[in-house]
Coordinates of C-alpha atoms in Angstrom, one line a residue:
Chain A
M7 CA -17.5 57.8 -88.5
H8 CA -18.5 60.1 -91.2
Y9 CA -17.7 63.8 -90.8
Q10 CA -20.0 66.1 -92.7
G11 CA -18.1 69.1 -94.0
D12 CA -19.2 72.1 -96.0
Y13 CA -18.5 70.5 -99.3
Y14 CA -20.6 67.5 -98.5
W15 CA -23.5 69.6 -97.4
G16 CA -23.1 71.9 -100.5
Y17 CA -23.3 68.9 -102.7
Y18 CA -26.3 67.3 -101.2
M19 CA -28.2 70.2 -99.7
P20 CA -28.0 73.7 -101.2
T21 CA -28.2 75.6 -98.0
R22 CA -30.6 78.2 -99.3
S23 CA -33.3 75.8 -100.5
I24 CA -33.9 74.0 -97.3
G25 CA -35.6 76.3 -94.9
S26 CA -33.2 78.3 -92.8
D27 CA -35.0 77.0 -89.8
P28 CA -32.3 75.3 -87.8
M29 CA -34.7 72.9 -86.2
E30 CA -35.7 71.6 -89.6
R31 CA -32.1 71.1 -90.4
V32 CA -31.5 69.2 -87.3
V33 CA -34.4 66.9 -88.0
K34 CA -33.4 66.4 -91.6
L35 CA -29.9 65.6 -90.8
A36 CA -30.9 63.3 -88.0
S37 CA -33.1 61.2 -90.2
E38 CA -30.6 60.6 -92.9
K39 CA -28.4 58.2 -91.1
A40 CA -28.8 55.4 -88.6
V41 CA -26.8 57.0 -85.9
V42 CA -26.3 60.7 -85.8
I43 CA -24.3 62.6 -83.3
F44 CA -24.2 66.4 -83.0
S45 CA -20.8 67.4 -81.5
L46 CA -18.2 70.0 -80.9
S47 CA -14.6 69.1 -81.7
S48 CA -13.4 70.6 -78.4
C49 CA -16.0 68.9 -76.3
C50 CA -14.7 66.0 -74.2
M51 CA -18.1 64.5 -73.4
C52 CA -18.8 64.4 -77.1
H53 CA -15.5 62.4 -77.4
A54 CA -16.8 60.0 -74.7
V55 CA -20.1 59.5 -76.6
K56 CA -18.2 58.8 -79.8
R57 CA -16.0 56.3 -78.0
L58 CA -19.0 54.6 -76.6
F59 CA -20.5 53.9 -80.0
C60 CA -17.3 53.0 -81.6
G61 CA -16.6 50.6 -78.7
M62 CA -19.9 48.9 -79.4
G63 CA -18.9 48.5 -83.1
V64 CA -21.2 51.2 -84.3
N65 CA -20.3 53.7 -87.1
P66 CA -22.0 56.9 -86.1
T67 CA -22.3 60.0 -88.4
V68 CA -20.9 63.0 -86.6
Y69 CA -21.6 66.7 -87.2
E70 CA -19.0 69.0 -85.6
L71 CA -21.0 72.2 -85.2
D72 CA -18.0 74.3 -84.6
Q73 CA -17.0 73.5 -88.2
D74 CA -20.3 74.4 -89.6
P75 CA -20.9 78.1 -90.7
R76 CA -24.4 77.9 -89.3
G77 CA -23.4 75.7 -86.4
K78 CA -24.4 78.3 -83.8
D79 CA -28.0 78.2 -84.9
L80 CA -28.0 74.5 -84.7
E81 CA -26.6 74.6 -81.2
T82 CA -29.4 76.9 -80.2
A83 CA -31.9 74.7 -81.7
L84 CA -30.5 71.6 -80.0
M85 CA -30.5 73.4 -76.7
R86 CA -34.2 74.3 -77.2
L87 CA -34.9 70.7 -78.1
L88 CA -33.3 69.2 -75.0
G89 CA -34.2 72.0 -72.6
N90 CA -30.5 71.8 -71.7
S91 CA -27.7 74.3 -71.2
Q92 CA -25.4 72.0 -73.1
P93 CA -26.1 71.8 -76.8
V94 CA -23.9 68.8 -77.4
P95 CA -23.6 65.9 -77.5
V96 CA -27.0 64.9 -78.8
V97 CA -27.7 61.5 -80.3
F98 CA -30.3 60.4 -82.8
I99 CA -30.8 56.8 -83.7
G100 CA -33.0 55.9 -86.6
G101 CA -34.1 59.5 -86.8
K102 CA -35.4 59.3 -83.2
L103 CA -34.0 61.6 -80.6
I104 CA -32.3 59.6 -77.8
G105 CA -30.9 62.6 -76.0
A106 CA -27.7 63.8 -74.3
M107 CA -25.1 61.7 -72.6
D108 CA -27.1 60.8 -69.6
R109 CA -30.0 59.4 -71.6
V110 CA -27.7 57.5 -73.9
M111 CA -26.0 55.8 -71.0
A112 CA -29.2 55.1 -69.2
S113 CA -30.6 53.4 -72.3
H114 CA -27.4 51.4 -72.7
I115 CA -27.6 50.2 -69.1
N116 CA -31.2 49.4 -69.1
G117 CA -30.7 47.4 -72.3
T118 CA -32.7 49.4 -74.7
L119 CA -29.9 51.0 -76.7
V120 CA -28.7 47.8 -78.5
P121 CA -32.1 46.8 -79.8
L122 CA -32.6 50.4 -81.1
L123 CA -29.3 50.2 -82.9
K124 CA -30.1 46.8 -84.4
E125 CA -33.5 48.1 -85.4
A126 CA -31.8 51.1 -87.2
G127 CA -29.4 48.8 -88.9
A128 CA -26.4 50.2 -87.2
L129 CA -25.5 47.0 -85.4
W130 CA -25.7 43.4 -86.7
L131 CA -24.3 41.2 -84.0
Chain B
M152 CA 2.9 65.8 -2.0
A153 CA 6.6 66.6 -2.1
N154 CA 6.1 70.3 -2.5
H155 CA 3.6 70.4 0.2
R156 CA 5.8 68.8 2.7
V157 CA 8.8 70.9 1.7
G158 CA 6.7 74.0 2.3
E159 CA 5.8 72.7 5.7
T160 CA 9.3 72.0 6.9
G161 CA 10.9 74.9 5.2
L162 CA 13.6 73.0 3.6
T163 CA 15.0 74.6 0.5
D164 CA 18.6 73.7 0.8
S165 CA 20.9 72.0 -1.5
G166 CA 20.4 71.9 -5.2
P167 CA 20.4 68.2 -5.8
S168 CA 17.8 67.7 -3.1
S169 CA 15.5 70.4 -4.4
N170 CA 15.5 68.8 -7.8
H171 CA 13.9 65.8 -6.3
H172 CA 10.7 67.6 -5.4
H173 CA 9.1 66.8 -8.7
H174 CA 10.2 63.3 -9.1
H175 CA 8.0 61.8 -6.5
N176 CA 7.2 58.7 -8.5
I177 CA 10.5 57.9 -10.0
P178 CA 12.4 55.6 -7.8
Y179 CA 15.4 57.1 -6.2
A180 CA 17.7 54.5 -7.6
V181 CA 16.8 55.4 -11.2
L182 CA 17.0 59.1 -10.5
H183 CA 20.6 58.7 -9.4
G184 CA 21.5 56.4 -12.1
M185 CA 21.9 53.4 -10.0
N186 CA 21.9 50.1 -11.7
V187 CA 18.4 48.9 -11.1
P188 CA 17.4 45.5 -12.3
P189 CA 14.5 45.8 -14.7
S190 CA 12.3 43.5 -12.6
F191 CA 12.1 46.2 -10.0
M192 CA 11.0 48.8 -12.4
H193 CA 8.1 47.1 -14.0
Q194 CA 6.1 45.9 -11.1
E195 CA 2.5 47.1 -11.3
G196 CA 0.9 45.8 -8.2
S197 CA 2.8 42.6 -8.2
A198 CA 3.2 40.5 -5.2
F199 CA 6.9 41.2 -4.8
D200 CA 7.9 44.2 -2.9
F201 CA 10.9 45.3 -1.0
G202 CA 9.1 45.3 2.3
E203 CA 8.4 41.6 2.0
L204 CA 11.9 40.8 0.9
E205 CA 13.4 42.6 3.7
E206 CA 10.9 41.2 6.1
A207 CA 11.8 37.7 5.0
I208 CA 15.5 38.4 5.3
V209 CA 15.3 40.0 8.6
L210 CA 12.9 37.4 10.0
Q211 CA 15.4 34.8 8.8
G212 CA 18.0 36.8 10.7
V213 CA 15.7 37.0 13.7
K214 CA 15.2 33.3 13.5
I215 CA 18.9 32.7 13.5
R216 CA 19.3 35.1 16.4
N217 CA 16.5 33.4 18.3
D218 CA 18.1 30.1 17.7
E219 CA 21.3 31.5 19.2
A220 CA 19.2 32.8 22.1
K221 CA 21.1 36.0 22.1
P222 CA 19.0 38.7 20.7
P223 CA 21.0 41.5 19.2
L224 CA 20.0 45.1 19.3
F225 CA 19.2 47.6 16.7
T226 CA 21.1 50.6 17.7
A227 CA 22.4 53.9 16.7
G228 CA 24.7 52.1 14.3
R229 CA 21.8 52.0 11.9
P230 CA 21.4 55.7 11.6
A231 CA 25.1 55.9 10.7
A232 CA 24.6 53.4 7.9
T233 CA 21.6 55.3 6.7
L234 CA 23.4 58.5 6.6
E235 CA 26.1 57.0 4.4
M236 CA 23.5 56.1 1.9
F237 CA 22.5 59.7 1.1
P238 CA 25.7 61.7 1.0
S239 CA 24.0 64.4 -1.1
W240 CA 21.2 65.0 1.3
P241 CA 22.2 67.0 4.2
M242 CA 20.0 65.8 7.0
R243 CA 19.0 68.3 9.5
F244 CA 17.8 66.3 12.4
Q245 CA 18.6 65.7 15.9
Q246 CA 20.6 62.6 16.2
T247 CA 19.3 60.7 19.1
P248 CA 20.4 57.2 19.9
R249 CA 17.5 55.2 18.7
G250 CA 17.8 52.4 21.2
S251 CA 17.5 54.5 24.3
S252 CA 14.8 56.8 23.2
K253 CA 12.6 54.2 21.7
S254 CA 13.0 51.4 24.1
G255 CA 10.6 52.8 26.5
E256 CA 7.9 53.3 23.9
E257 CA 8.5 50.1 22.2
S258 CA 8.2 48.1 25.3
T259 CA 4.5 48.6 25.0
D260 CA 4.4 46.9 21.6
S261 CA 4.9 43.4 22.7
G262 CA 5.4 40.5 20.5
S263 CA 2.6 41.3 18.1
G264 CA 4.0 44.7 17.0
V265 CA 2.9 44.6 13.5
N266 CA 1.1 47.8 12.5
T267 CA 1.5 50.3 15.3
I268 CA 2.7 53.3 13.5
S269 CA 3.3 55.8 16.2
S270 CA 3.2 59.5 15.3
K271 CA 6.6 60.4 16.6
T272 CA 8.1 63.5 15.1
E273 CA 11.4 63.6 17.1
N274 CA 13.3 64.5 13.9
Q275 CA 12.6 67.4 11.7
V276 CA 14.2 65.6 8.7
E277 CA 12.6 65.9 5.3
P278 CA 14.3 63.1 3.5
E279 CA 13.0 64.2 0.1
S280 CA 13.4 60.7 -1.2
P281 CA 10.9 60.0 -3.9
I282 CA 9.8 56.9 -2.1
S283 CA 9.6 58.4 1.3
K284 CA 6.4 60.4 1.0
K285 CA 4.8 58.7 3.9
T286 CA 1.9 59.8 6.1
S287 CA 2.8 62.3 8.8
S288 CA 2.2 59.7 11.3
L289 CA 5.3 57.8 10.4
D290 CA 8.4 58.3 12.3
Q291 CA 10.6 60.4 10.2
Q292 CA 13.9 58.8 11.0
Q293 CA 12.3 55.5 10.2
Q294 CA 11.1 57.0 7.0
V295 CA 14.7 57.6 6.1
E296 CA 15.5 54.1 6.8
M297 CA 12.6 52.8 4.8
A298 CA 13.5 55.0 1.9
S299 CA 17.0 53.6 1.9
D300 CA 15.7 50.1 2.3
I301 CA 13.1 50.4 -0.5
S302 CA 15.3 52.1 -3.0
R303 CA 18.2 49.8 -2.6
T304 CA 18.6 47.1 -5.2
G305 CA 17.9 43.6 -4.1
T306 CA 21.6 42.6 -3.8
S307 CA 22.6 45.6 -1.8
Q308 CA 19.6 45.2 0.3
N309 CA 20.6 41.6 1.0
Q310 CA 24.0 42.9 1.9
S311 CA 22.8 45.6 4.2
A312 CA 20.3 43.2 5.8
A313 CA 23.1 40.7 6.2
A314 CA 25.3 43.5 7.5
K315 CA 22.6 44.3 10.0
T316 CA 22.5 41.0 11.5
P317 CA 26.1 40.8 12.5
Q318 CA 25.7 44.3 13.9
E319 CA 22.7 43.2 15.7
K320 CA 24.6 40.3 17.1
R321 CA 27.3 42.5 18.4
R322 CA 25.1 44.6 20.5
G323 CA 23.2 42.2 22.5
S324 CA 22.0 44.2 25.5
T325 CA 18.3 44.9 24.6
S326 CA 15.7 42.4 25.5
E327 CA 14.4 39.9 23.0
K328 CA 10.9 41.3 23.3
Q329 CA 12.0 44.8 22.5
L330 CA 13.9 43.7 19.5
D331 CA 11.1 41.7 18.1
A332 CA 8.6 44.5 18.6
K333 CA 11.0 47.0 17.0
T334 CA 11.9 44.8 14.2
L335 CA 8.4 43.9 13.5
R336 CA 7.2 47.4 13.6
R337 CA 9.9 48.4 11.3
L338 CA 9.0 45.6 9.0
A339 CA 5.4 46.6 9.1
Q340 CA 6.3 50.2 8.2
N341 CA 8.4 48.9 5.4
R342 CA 5.6 46.9 4.1
E343 CA 3.3 49.8 4.4
A344 CA 5.7 52.1 2.6
A345 CA 6.2 49.6 -0.2
R346 CA 2.5 49.1 -0.5
K347 CA 1.9 52.8 -0.8
S348 CA 4.6 53.1 -3.3
R349 CA 3.1 50.3 -5.4
L350 CA -0.3 52.0 -5.3
R351 CA 1.2 55.3 -6.3
K352 CA 3.0 53.7 -9.2
K353 CA -0.1 51.9 -10.3
A354 CA -2.1 55.0 -10.2
Y355 CA 0.4 56.9 -12.2
V356 CA 0.7 54.2 -14.8
Q357 CA -3.1 54.0 -15.1
Q358 CA -3.2 57.8 -15.6
L359 CA -0.6 57.6 -18.3
E360 CA -2.4 54.8 -20.1
S361 CA -5.7 56.6 -20.0
S362 CA -4.1 59.8 -21.3
R363 CA -2.5 57.8 -24.1
I364 CA -5.9 56.3 -25.1
K365 CA -7.5 59.7 -25.0
L366 CA -4.7 61.2 -27.1
T367 CA -4.9 58.5 -29.8
Q368 CA -8.7 58.9 -29.9
L369 CA -8.4 62.6 -30.2
E370 CA -6.0 62.2 -33.1
Q371 CA -8.3 59.8 -34.8
D372 CA -11.2 62.1 -34.4
L373 CA -9.2 64.9 -35.7
Q374 CA -8.1 62.9 -38.7
R375 CA -11.6 61.7 -39.4
A376 CA -13.0 65.2 -39.0
R377 CA -10.4 66.6 -41.4
S378 CA -11.1 64.0 -44.0
Q379 CA -14.8 64.5 -43.6
G380 CA -14.6 68.2 -43.3
F381 CA -16.1 68.9 -39.9
F382 CA -14.7 72.0 -38.2
L383 CA -15.5 73.4 -34.9
G384 CA -17.2 76.7 -35.0
G385 CA -18.4 76.2 -38.6
C386 CA -15.4 78.0 -40.0
A387 CA -15.3 75.6 -42.9
G388 CA -14.8 78.1 -45.6
T389 CA -11.9 79.8 -44.1
V390 CA -9.7 77.0 -42.9
G391 CA -8.3 76.4 -46.3
N392 CA -8.4 72.6 -46.4
I393 CA -12.1 72.3 -47.3
S394 CA -14.7 74.4 -49.0
S395 CA -18.2 75.0 -47.6
G396 CA -19.8 73.0 -50.3
A397 CA -17.6 70.0 -49.4
A398 CA -18.3 70.5 -45.7
I399 CA -22.0 70.5 -46.4
F400 CA -21.8 67.4 -48.5
D401 CA -19.7 65.6 -45.9
M402 CA -22.4 66.3 -43.3
E403 CA -25.1 65.1 -45.6
Y404 CA -23.1 62.0 -46.4
S405 CA -22.6 61.1 -42.8
R406 CA -26.3 61.5 -42.2
W407 CA -26.9 59.3 -45.3
L408 CA -24.6 56.7 -43.8
E409 CA -26.7 56.6 -40.7
D410 CA -29.8 56.2 -42.8
D411 CA -28.0 53.4 -44.6
Q412 CA -27.6 51.5 -41.4
R413 CA -31.3 51.9 -40.7
H414 CA -32.3 50.7 -44.2
M415 CA -30.0 47.7 -43.9
S416 CA -31.4 46.5 -40.7
E417 CA -34.9 46.9 -42.2
L418 CA -33.7 44.7 -45.1
R419 CA -32.2 42.2 -42.7
T420 CA -35.3 41.9 -40.6
G421 CA -37.5 41.9 -43.6
L422 CA -35.6 38.9 -45.1
N423 CA -35.4 37.0 -41.8
A424 CA -39.1 37.6 -41.1
H425 CA -40.0 36.1 -44.5
L426 CA -42.2 39.0 -45.4
S427 CA -44.5 38.8 -48.4
D428 CA -43.1 40.0 -51.7
S429 CA -45.1 43.1 -51.8
D430 CA -44.0 44.1 -48.3
L431 CA -40.4 43.4 -49.2
R432 CA -40.8 45.4 -52.4
I433 CA -41.6 48.4 -50.3
I434 CA -38.4 48.0 -48.3
V435 CA -36.4 47.4 -51.4
D436 CA -37.8 50.4 -53.2
S437 CA -37.1 52.6 -50.2
Y438 CA -33.5 51.5 -50.3
I439 CA -33.3 52.4 -54.0
S440 CA -34.7 55.9 -53.3
H441 CA -32.1 56.1 -50.4
Y442 CA -29.4 55.6 -53.1
D443 CA -31.2 58.0 -55.4
E444 CA -30.9 60.6 -52.6
I445 CA -27.1 60.4 -52.3
F446 CA -26.8 60.7 -56.1
R447 CA -28.9 63.9 -55.9
L448 CA -26.7 65.2 -53.1
K449 CA -23.7 64.4 -55.2
V450 CA -25.0 66.5 -58.1
A451 CA -25.0 69.6 -55.9
A452 CA -21.7 68.6 -54.4
A453 CA -20.1 68.3 -57.9
K454 CA -21.3 71.8 -58.7
A455 CA -20.0 73.2 -55.5
D456 CA -16.7 71.3 -55.3
V457 CA -15.9 68.7 -57.9
F458 CA -12.4 68.1 -56.6
H459 CA -13.7 67.1 -53.2
L460 CA -15.7 64.3 -54.9
I461 CA -13.0 63.3 -57.4
T462 CA -10.2 63.0 -54.9
G463 CA -12.5 61.0 -52.7
M464 CA -11.9 63.0 -49.6
W465 CA -15.5 62.4 -48.6
T466 CA -14.8 58.6 -48.3
T467 CA -12.5 56.5 -46.2
P468 CA -9.0 55.6 -47.3
A469 CA -9.8 52.0 -48.2
E470 CA -12.8 53.1 -50.3
R471 CA -10.6 55.7 -52.0
C472 CA -8.4 52.8 -53.3
F473 CA -11.2 51.7 -55.5
L474 CA -12.4 55.2 -56.4
W475 CA -13.4 55.8 -60.0
M476 CA -14.6 59.2 -61.0
G477 CA -15.7 60.2 -57.6
G478 CA -17.4 57.0 -56.5
F479 CA -17.6 53.2 -56.9
R480 CA -17.0 51.5 -60.3
P481 CA -20.3 49.8 -61.3
S482 CA -18.7 46.9 -63.1
D483 CA -16.6 46.2 -59.9
L484 CA -19.8 46.1 -57.9
I485 CA -21.4 43.6 -60.2
K486 CA -18.3 41.5 -60.2
M487 CA -18.5 41.4 -56.4
L488 CA -22.1 40.5 -56.5
I489 CA -22.2 37.9 -59.3
S490 CA -20.9 35.0 -57.2
Q491 CA -23.1 35.8 -54.3
L492 CA -26.4 36.1 -56.1
D493 CA -27.0 32.4 -56.8
P494 CA -29.3 30.9 -57.6
L495 CA -30.2 32.8 -60.7
T496 CA -32.3 31.8 -63.7
E497 CA -30.6 31.6 -67.1
Q498 CA -32.3 34.8 -68.1
Q499 CA -31.2 36.5 -65.0
V500 CA -27.6 35.4 -65.6
M501 CA -27.7 36.8 -69.1
G502 CA -29.2 40.0 -67.8
I503 CA -26.5 40.4 -65.1
Y504 CA -23.6 39.7 -67.6
S505 CA -25.1 42.0 -70.1
L506 CA -25.4 44.7 -67.4
Q507 CA -21.8 44.1 -66.5
H508 CA -20.7 44.4 -70.1
S509 CA -22.6 47.6 -70.9
S510 CA -21.5 49.2 -67.7
Q511 CA -17.9 48.3 -68.6
Q512 CA -18.4 49.9 -72.0
A513 CA -19.9 53.1 -70.5
E514 CA -17.1 53.3 -68.0
E515 CA -14.5 52.9 -70.7
A516 CA -16.2 55.7 -72.8
L517 CA -16.3 58.1 -69.8
T518 CA -12.7 57.3 -68.9
Q519 CA -11.6 58.1 -72.4
G520 CA -13.5 61.3 -72.4
L521 CA -11.8 62.3 -69.2
E522 CA -8.5 61.4 -70.6
Q523 CA -9.1 63.7 -73.5
L524 CA -10.1 66.4 -71.1
Q525 CA -6.8 65.9 -69.3
Q526 CA -4.8 66.0 -72.5
S527 CA -6.6 69.2 -73.6
L528 CA -5.9 70.8 -70.2
T529 CA -2.2 69.9 -70.4
D530 CA -2.0 71.3 -73.9
T531 CA -3.6 74.5 -72.7
I532 CA -1.3 75.2 -69.7
A533 CA 1.9 73.5 -70.7
G534 CA 4.8 75.0 -72.6
G535 CA 4.7 77.5 -75.3
P536 CA 5.4 81.2 -74.9
V537 CA 3.4 82.7 -72.1
I538 CA 2.3 85.6 -74.2
D539 CA -1.1 85.8 -72.7
G540 CA -1.0 83.9 -69.4
M541 CA -4.4 85.1 -68.2
Q542 CA -6.1 84.0 -71.4
Q543 CA -4.4 80.7 -71.1
M544 CA -5.7 80.3 -67.6
A545 CA -9.2 81.4 -68.5
V546 CA -9.3 78.7 -71.2
A547 CA -7.9 76.1 -68.8
L548 CA -10.6 77.1 -66.2
G549 CA -13.3 76.6 -68.8
K550 CA -12.0 73.1 -69.5
L551 CA -11.7 72.2 -65.9
A552 CA -15.3 73.0 -65.5
N553 CA -16.1 69.9 -67.6
L554 CA -15.0 67.7 -64.7
E555 CA -18.3 68.3 -63.1
G556 CA -20.0 66.8 -66.1
F557 CA -17.9 63.7 -65.9
V558 CA -18.6 63.1 -62.3
R559 CA -22.3 63.6 -62.9
Q560 CA -22.3 61.1 -65.7
A561 CA -20.4 58.6 -63.6
D562 CA -22.9 59.0 -60.8
N563 CA -25.7 58.6 -63.3
L564 CA -24.1 55.4 -64.5
R565 CA -24.0 54.1 -60.9
Q566 CA -27.6 55.0 -60.3
Q567 CA -28.7 53.3 -63.5
T568 CA -26.8 50.2 -62.6
L569 CA -28.5 49.9 -59.3
H570 CA -31.9 50.4 -60.8
Q571 CA -31.2 47.8 -63.5
L572 CA -30.1 45.3 -60.8
S573 CA -33.4 45.7 -59.1
R574 CA -35.2 45.1 -62.4
I575 CA -33.3 41.9 -63.2
L576 CA -33.6 40.3 -59.7
T577 CA -36.6 39.1 -57.9
V578 CA -37.7 41.0 -54.8
R579 CA -36.0 38.7 -52.4
Q580 CA -32.9 38.5 -54.5
A581 CA -32.8 42.3 -54.7
A582 CA -33.2 42.6 -51.0
R583 CA -30.3 40.3 -50.4
C584 CA -28.3 42.0 -53.1
F585 CA -28.7 45.5 -51.6
L586 CA -27.9 44.1 -48.2
M587 CA -24.7 42.6 -49.6
I588 CA -23.8 46.0 -51.1
G589 CA -24.4 47.8 -47.9
E590 CA -22.4 45.3 -45.9
Y591 CA -19.5 45.3 -48.4
Y592 CA -19.1 49.1 -48.1
G593 CA -19.6 48.9 -44.4
R594 CA -16.7 46.5 -44.1
L595 CA -14.5 48.6 -46.4
R596 CA -15.1 51.6 -44.0
A597 CA -14.4 49.4 -41.0
L598 CA -11.2 48.3 -42.7
S599 CA -10.2 52.0 -43.0
S600 CA -10.8 52.5 -39.3
L601 CA -8.8 49.4 -38.3
W602 CA -6.0 50.4 -40.6
A603 CA -5.8 53.8 -39.0
S604 CA -5.6 52.3 -35.5
R605 CA -3.3 49.4 -36.2
P606 CA -0.4 48.8 -33.8
R607 CA 3.0 49.8 -35.3
E608 CA 5.9 47.5 -34.7
S609 CA 8.4 50.3 -34.4
M610 CA 6.7 51.6 -31.3
M611 CA 6.8 48.3 -29.4
S612 CA 10.3 48.5 -28.0
E613 CA 9.8 52.1 -26.8
D614 CA 6.5 51.7 -25.1
H615 CA 5.2 48.3 -24.2
S616 CA 1.9 49.7 -23.2
C617 CA 1.2 50.6 -26.8
Q618 CA -0.1 47.2 -27.7
T619 CA -2.7 47.3 -25.1
T620 CA -4.1 50.7 -26.0
T621 CA -4.3 50.0 -29.7
E622 CA -6.1 46.7 -29.0
L623 CA -8.5 48.7 -26.9
Q624 CA -9.1 51.0 -29.8
M625 CA -9.7 48.2 -32.2
V626 CA -12.6 46.9 -30.2
Q627 CA -14.1 50.3 -29.8
P628 CA -15.1 51.4 -33.3
S629 CA -18.4 53.0 -34.0
Q630 CA -21.6 51.0 -34.2
N631 CA -21.7 51.8 -37.9
H632 CA -18.9 49.6 -38.7
F633 CA -19.5 46.5 -36.8
S634 CA -23.3 46.2 -36.5
N635 CA -23.3 44.0 -39.6
F636 CA -21.0 41.4 -38.3

């Protein structure tokens, strides 16, 4: 798992230059890595999602929004995106929105998750 | 009966006697701590009775006397012997020499003399013996004799009968005819009394047994109602054990179970009737939506009372053994099905195993998430200085609210697993598969019922009718449980 901290962001993305639109940020961050998880460090369901991917041998990129200075905005954006009261966890694979925990599990059960992961290069076996 | 008669005769005398009013079905011998052989106590309508024993003995004696051609007489010696038997019962009756007063009447009952029970009331005695509650037509003095006869043990009865015969031999003045008639009538009355006593005892035992059955059924119902949250008068919210959300869900669940039975019989008839695939597909799809419905209901229930779901109080005890996050564990279900789903194509086999694998991974992820929740909760409320207890509790409450999410995800997993199964299998296979699932849980529920009503060894020695009643219970469970067998 890669945790993205302020320093990392500061290095790659001067926060002022990218539009302050949180939604854009979300999309941008999501498309940079094969598997992106937006999370909160205190959220147990996020922990479950992380364990799910690690259990499959996937190395997801995790953004802990409570450790981001503008995390609140991102949370709001995610809530709008999903139409959900829970902003996290939200999973993107290959830049595409998969959804919250229920969608992730549904896609794993119906067998569509693994092909997506392979397609995004997150899984080789 | 006893009280009624006492009222009639106005007897309210000695203490020991009055105590006997209520023991009208306990044999006198037991009441007075006599050493009664167990065989006498446990006769329920058996052929043996005192009347017959005494009859046999006396007839034997009569035969001996007849052989000797010197018929003895039953005389007033008998009443004396009778009186000695009941030292604690003061008998207030006119002592008339039996022989003289009865000989005139009994001469009319010639040799046949079996069942003529005359309605003599020459004595105002109320024997108060538990056995002696005879009809008013019986001679009361003879009642006393019968009481003493019937309640005696076999050995003492033999002795007294044997004692009678020498007595009878000694007084040999009455005619043979009289003796026979009198003896026979007495024997008949004894038989009658013994028969009545048997019937009373049988009735009492039957009453006891039916009450016992009723009691155990009531207890079962109460237990079932408690575990499923039904309360009379709809006071579910106030009775403390169960919340209204839980009660509502329990009602919906039990209705769902009834629907389940209906769906399963549809599946069964559909399979046996060899319906076309499209027709069978309709039935299978309706069964899947039937399951979708319970998952919908559980969403609302998780919101209302997540602990009711998580603790499994909505299910039966045996199901609760296998409970995982408020329901069945999907990988366990697939494990159960795998061996029974043959024959499968290779692709299907791969699909099933992959389904099992992914559900195991999902279950593991959810379990770990829940573990983290538990750890976080412990950290919040355990130890440390209780500086701000309310704050601590508020945080803990917030964390506890996450339980609902886990139960929802677990139910989601269950739902997805069932859907995927129906995708992998053919229509016929899916129909068989869902039938298997329904039957499996039906049997698990039946197991719970049987367990609840199983006979307990420790009770066997106290109450030997326990075995019978529990066996009765075991063949009585509801249709729900046994219609599949």
